[in-house]
JSON list of C-alpha atoms and ligand atoms in Angstrom, two decimals:
[
{"chain": "A", "resi": 192, "resn": "MET", "atom": "CA", "xyz": [-1.49, 16.22, 6.18]},
{"chain": "A", "resi": 193, "resn": "LYS", "atom": "CA", "xyz": [-1.41, 13.75, 9.00]},
{"chain": "A", "resi": 194, "resn": "THR", "atom": "CA", "xyz": [1.41, 11.37, 9.82]},
{"chain": "A", "resi": 195, "resn": "TYR", "atom": "CA", "xyz": [0.37, 7.76, 10.30]},
{"chain": "A", "resi": 196, "resn": "LYS", "atom": "CA", "xyz": [2.43, 4.88, 11.60]},
{"chain": "A", "resi": 197, "resn": "GLY", "atom": "CA", "xyz": [2.09, 1.61, 9.74]},
{"chain": "A", "resi": 198, "resn": "SER", "atom": "CA", "xyz": [3.41, -1.90, 10.15]},
{"chain": "A", "resi": 199, "resn": "CYS", "atom": "CA", "xyz": [2.99, -5.51, 9.14]},
{"chain": "A", "resi": 200, "resn": "HIS", "atom": "CA", "xyz": [1.51, -7.95, 11.67]},
{"chain": "A", "resi": 201, "resn": "CYS", "atom": "CA", "xyz": [4.71, -9.18, 13.30]},
{"chain": "A", "resi": 202, "resn": "GLY", "atom": "CA", "xyz": [6.22, -5.69, 13.41]},
{"chain": "A", "resi": 203, "resn": "LYS", "atom": "CA", "xyz": [9.37, -6.35, 11.38]},
{"chain": "A", "resi": 204, "resn": "VAL", "atom": "CA", "xyz": [8.18, -3.94, 8.70]},
{"chain": "A", "resi": 205, "resn": "LYS", "atom": "CA", "xyz": [7.51, -0.46, 10.04]},
{"chain": "A", "resi": 206, "resn": "PHE", "atom": "CA", "xyz": [6.90, 2.77, 8.17]},
{"chain": "A", "resi": 207, "resn": "GLU", "atom": "CA", "xyz": [5.46, 6.25, 8.43]},
{"chain": "A", "resi": 208, "resn": "VAL", "atom": "CA", "xyz": [3.29, 7.92, 5.88]},
{"chain": "A", "resi": 209, "resn": "GLN", "atom": "CA", "xyz": [1.98, 11.46, 5.48]},
{"chain": "A", "resi": 210, "resn": "SER", "atom": "CA", "xyz": [-1.44, 11.44, 3.93]},
{"chain": "A", "resi": 211, "resn": "GLU", "atom": "CA", "xyz": [-4.99, 12.79, 4.04]},
{"chain": "A", "resi": 212, "resn": "LEU", "atom": "CA", "xyz": [-6.22, 9.27, 3.22]},
{"chain": "A", "resi": 213, "resn": "LYS", "atom": "CA", "xyz": [-8.33, 10.77, 0.44]},
{"chain": "A", "resi": 214, "resn": "PRO", "atom": "CA", "xyz": [-9.25, 8.99, -1.59]},
{"chain": "A", "resi": 215, "resn": "THR", "atom": "CA", "xyz": [-8.81, 5.43, -0.50]},
{"chain": "A", "resi": 216, "resn": "ILE", "atom": "CA", "xyz": [-9.23, 2.73, -3.08]},
{"chain": "A", "resi": 217, "resn": "ASP", "atom": "CA", "xyz": [-10.81, -0.69, -3.14]},
{"chain": "A", "resi": 218, "resn": "CYS", "atom": "CA", "xyz": [-9.70, -2.40, -6.36]},
{"chain": "A", "resi": 219, "resn": "ASN", "atom": "CA", "xyz": [-11.10, -5.55, -7.95]},
{"chain": "A", "resi": 220, "resn": "CYS", "atom": "CA", "xyz": [-7.93, -6.65, -9.79]},
{"chain": "A", "resi": 221, "resn": "SER", "atom": "CA", "xyz": [-6.69, -10.22, -9.34]},
{"chain": "A", "resi": 222, "resn": "MET", "atom": "CA", "xyz": [-4.26, -9.13, -6.61]},
{"chain": "A", "resi": 223, "resn": "CYS", "atom": "CA", "xyz": [-6.31, -6.66, -4.58]},
{"chain": "A", "resi": 224, "resn": "LYS", "atom": "CA", "xyz": [-9.47, -8.73, -4.50]},
{"chain": "A", "resi": 225, "resn": "ARG", "atom": "CA", "xyz": [-7.55, -11.63, -2.99]},
{"chain": "A", "resi": 226, "resn": "LYS", "atom": "CA", "xyz": [-5.70, -9.56, -0.44]},
{"chain": "A", "resi": 227, "resn": "GLY", "atom": "CA", "xyz": [-8.55, -7.28, 0.53]},
{"chain": "A", "resi": 228, "resn": "THR", "atom": "CA", "xyz": [-6.31, -4.25, 0.66]},
{"chain": "A", "resi": 229, "resn": "ILE", "atom": "CA", "xyz": [-7.66, -0.72, 0.91]},
{"chain": "A", "resi": 230, "resn": "LEU", "atom": "CA", "xyz": [-5.05, 1.48, -0.73]},
{"chain": "A", "resi": 231, "resn": "THR", "atom": "CA", "xyz": [-4.06, 5.10, -0.71]},
{"chain": "A", "resi": 232, "resn": "PHE", "atom": "CA", "xyz": [-1.34, 6.50, -2.96]},
{"chain": "A", "resi": 233, "resn": "VAL", "atom": "CA", "xyz": [1.46, 8.73, -1.70]},
{"chain": "A", "resi": 234, "resn": "SER", "atom": "CA", "xyz": [4.63, 10.18, -3.19]},
{"chain": "A", "resi": 235, "resn": "PRO", "atom": "CA", "xyz": [8.02, 8.78, -2.13]},
{"chain": "A", "resi": 236, "resn": "GLU", "atom": "CA", "xyz": [8.61, 11.98, -0.09]},
{"chain": "A", "resi": 237, "resn": "SER", "atom": "CA", "xyz": [5.57, 11.16, 2.02]},
{"chain": "A", "resi": 238, "resn": "PHE", "atom": "CA", "xyz": [6.64, 7.59, 2.74]},
{"chain": "A", "resi": 239, "resn": "LYS", "atom": "CA", "xyz": [9.43, 6.52, 5.07]},
{"chain": "A", "resi": 240, "resn": "LEU", "atom": "CA", "xyz": [10.38, 2.89, 5.63]},
{"chain": "A", "resi": 241, "resn": "ILE", "atom": "CA", "xyz": [11.63, 2.75, 9.22]},
{"chain": "A", "resi": 242, "resn": "SER", "atom": "CA", "xyz": [12.56, -0.90, 9.47]},
{"chain": "A", "resi": 243, "resn": "GLY", "atom": "CA", "xyz": [12.14, -4.24, 7.77]},
{"chain": "A", "resi": 244, "resn": "GLU", "atom": "CA", "xyz": [13.77, -3.76, 4.38]},
{"chain": "A", "resi": 245, "resn": "ASP", "atom": "CA", "xyz": [15.42, -7.18, 4.77]},
{"chain": "A", "resi": 246, "resn": "SER", "atom": "CA", "xyz": [12.10, -8.80, 5.77]},
{"chain": "A", "resi": 247, "resn": "LEU", "atom": "CA", "xyz": [10.32, -7.77, 2.57]},
{"chain": "A", "resi": 248, "resn": "THR", "atom": "CA", "xyz": [9.63, -10.29, -0.15]},
{"chain": "A", "resi": 249, "resn": "HIS", "atom": "CA", "xyz": [8.94, -8.93, -3.61]},
{"chain": "A", "resi": 250, "resn": "TYR", "atom": "CA", "xyz": [6.34, -10.23, -6.04]},
{"chain": "A", "resi": 251, "resn": "HIS", "atom": "CA", "xyz": [5.82, -9.18, -9.65]},
{"chain": "A", "resi": 252, "resn": "PHE", "atom": "CA", "xyz": [3.22, -10.15, -12.23]},
{"chain": "A", "resi": 253, "resn": "ASN", "atom": "CA", "xyz": [1.56, -8.94, -15.42]},
{"chain": "A", "resi": 254, "resn": "LYS", "atom": "CA", "xyz": [3.61, -5.95, -16.69]},
{"chain": "A", "resi": 255, "resn": "HIS", "atom": "CA", "xyz": [5.91, -5.92, -13.67]},
{"chain": "A", "resi": 256, "resn": "VAL", "atom": "CA", "xyz": [5.33, -2.22, -13.15]},
{"chain": "A", "resi": 257, "resn": "ILE", "atom": "CA", "xyz": [4.35, -2.61, -9.50]},
{"chain": "A", "resi": 258, "resn": "ASP", "atom": "CA", "xyz": [6.69, -3.94, -6.86]},
{"chain": "A", "resi": 259, "resn": "HIS", "atom": "CA", "xyz": [4.31, -5.85, -4.59]},
{"chain": "A", "resi": 260, "resn": "THR", "atom": "CA", "xyz": [5.91, -6.46, -1.23]},
{"chain": "A", "resi": 261, "resn": "PHE", "atom": "CA", "xyz": [4.96, -8.50, 1.78]},
{"chain": "A", "resi": 262, "resn": "CYS", "atom": "CA", "xyz": [6.62, -9.47, 5.03]},
{"chain": "A", "resi": 263, "resn": "LYS", "atom": "CA", "xyz": [8.29, -12.87, 4.76]},
{"chain": "A", "resi": 264, "resn": "VAL", "atom": "CA", "xyz": [7.66, -13.57, 8.44]},
{"chain": "A", "resi": 265, "resn": "CYS", "atom": "CA", "xyz": [3.93, -12.80, 8.81]},
{"chain": "A", "resi": 266, "resn": "GLY", "atom": "CA", "xyz": [2.87, -12.50, 5.16]},
{"chain": "A", "resi": 267, "resn": "VAL", "atom": "CA", "xyz": [1.15, -9.14, 5.51]},
{"chain": "A", "resi": 268, "resn": "THR", "atom": "CA", "xyz": [1.19, -6.68, 2.62]},
{"chain": "A", "resi": 269, "resn": "SER", "atom": "CA", "xyz": [1.52, -3.21, 4.04]},
{"chain": "A", "resi": 270, "resn": "PHE", "atom": "CA", "xyz": [2.57, -1.34, 0.89]},
{"chain": "A", "resi": 271, "resn": "ALA", "atom": "CA", "xyz": [3.64, -1.62, -2.74]},
{"chain": "A", "resi": 272, "resn": "SER", "atom": "CA", "xyz": [5.71, 0.64, -4.98]},
{"chain": "A", "resi": 273, "resn": "GLY", "atom": "CA", "xyz": [5.49, 1.58, -8.61]},
{"chain": "A", "resi": 274, "resn": "LYS", "atom": "CA", "xyz": [5.05, 4.37, -11.13]},
{"chain": "A", "resi": 275, "resn": "ASP", "atom": "CA", "xyz": [1.90, 6.26, -11.97]},
{"chain": "A", "resi": 276, "resn": "PRO", "atom": "CA", "xyz": [0.89, 6.67, -15.65]},
{"chain": "A", "resi": 277, "resn": "LYS", "atom": "CA", "xyz": [3.07, 9.80, -15.88]},
{"chain": "A", "resi": 278, "resn": "GLY", "atom": "CA", "xyz": [6.15, 7.90, -14.71]},
{"chain": "A", "resi": 279, "resn": "ASN", "atom": "CA", "xyz": [6.30, 9.31, -11.18]},
{"chain": "A", "resi": 280, "resn": "PHE", "atom": "CA", "xyz": [7.26, 6.93, -8.39]},
{"chain": "A", "resi": 281, "resn": "MET", "atom": "CA", "xyz": [4.41, 6.25, -5.99]},
{"chain": "A", "resi": 282, "resn": "ASN", "atom": "CA", "xyz": [3.80, 4.11, -2.98]},
{"chain": "A", "resi": 283, "resn": "ALA", "atom": "CA", "xyz": [0.47, 2.34, -2.54]},
{"chain": "A", "resi": 284, "resn": "VAL", "atom": "CA", "xyz": [-0.10, 2.00, 1.18]},
{"chain": "A", "resi": 285, "resn": "ASN", "atom": "CA", "xyz": [-2.51, -0.53, 2.64]},
{"chain": "A", "resi": 286, "resn": "VAL", "atom": "CA", "xyz": [-4.64, 1.65, 4.89]},
{"chain": "A", "resi": 287, "resn": "ARG", "atom": "CA", "xyz": [-5.61, -1.44, 6.90]},
{"chain": "A", "resi": 288, "resn": "CYS", "atom": "CA", "xyz": [-2.02, -1.53, 8.20]},
{"chain": "A", "resi": 289, "resn": "LEU", "atom": "CA", "xyz": [-2.07, 2.01, 9.60]},
{"chain": "A", "resi": 290, "resn": "GLU", "atom": "CA", "xyz": [-2.60, 2.79, 13.26]},
{"chain": "A", "resi": 291, "resn": "ASP", "atom": "CA", "xyz": [-5.45, 4.99, 14.44]},
{"chain": "A", "resi": 292, "resn": "VAL", "atom": "CA", "xyz": [-7.56, 4.82, 11.30]},
{"chain": "A", "resi": 293, "resn": "ASP", "atom": "CA", "xyz": [-11.31, 4.31, 11.58]},
{"chain": "A", "resi": 294, "resn": "LEU", "atom": "CA", "xyz": [-11.98, 2.23, 8.46]},
{"chain": "A", "resi": 295, "resn": "ASN", "atom": "CA", "xyz": [-15.69, 3.03, 8.66]},
{"chain": "A", "resi": 296, "resn": "SER", "atom": "CA", "xyz": [-15.01, 6.73, 8.26]},
{"chain": "A", "resi": 297, "resn": "LEU", "atom": "CA", "xyz": [-13.04, 6.38, 5.02]},
{"chain": "A", "resi": 298, "resn": "GLU", "atom": "CA", "xyz": [-14.29, 7.56, 1.69]},
{"chain": "A", "resi": 299, "resn": "ILE", "atom": "CA", "xyz": [-13.67, 4.44, -0.40]},
{"chain": "A", "resi": 300, "resn": "VAL", "atom": "CA", "xyz": [-13.57, 4.65, -4.18]},
{"chain": "A", "resi": 301, "resn": "HIS", "atom": "CA", "xyz": [-14.19, 1.38, -6.01]},
{"chain": "A", "resi": 302, "resn": "VAL", "atom": "CA", "xyz": [-11.75, 1.00, -8.89]},
{"chain": "A", "resi": 303, "resn": "ASP", "atom": "CA", "xyz": [-12.29, -1.47, -11.71]},
{"chain": "A", "resi": 304, "resn": "GLY", "atom": "CA", "xyz": [-8.66, -2.64, -11.84]},
{"chain": "A", "resi": 305, "resn": "LYS", "atom": "CA", "xyz": [-9.78, -5.93, -13.36]},
{"chain": "A", "resi": 306, "resn": "SER", "atom": "CA", "xyz": [-10.44, -4.10, -16.62]},
{"chain": "A", "resi": 307, "resn": "PHE", "atom": "CA", "xyz": [-7.09, -2.25, -16.84]},
{"chain": "B", "resi": 693, "resn": "ZN", "atom": "ZN1", "xyz": [5.69, -9.21, 9.45]}
]
């Protein structure tokens, strides 16, 4: 496991995540396709919000099972929270917001979220 630092664009929202970044996901649902996020899923134990709780705006749609968050200052989505199908809390981290990640080296799985 590697520890990555992540942030929004303006730097209000900062976090650390422990992950192998495998797999990373490119999803075609109505939200992801618009935002262009590349996601990786981590457990709450592997995710630490360092700052910016009060700068996060929350957005919910469809079944409201995912807490989509973005920075209210710069608008960048760096992570979302929700439950997996088994009911475990998970964080979906936008790999594009992590430092020191070579996006070209990632193994990206294309998920058909549009059909879920
Ligand atoms: Zn920001």
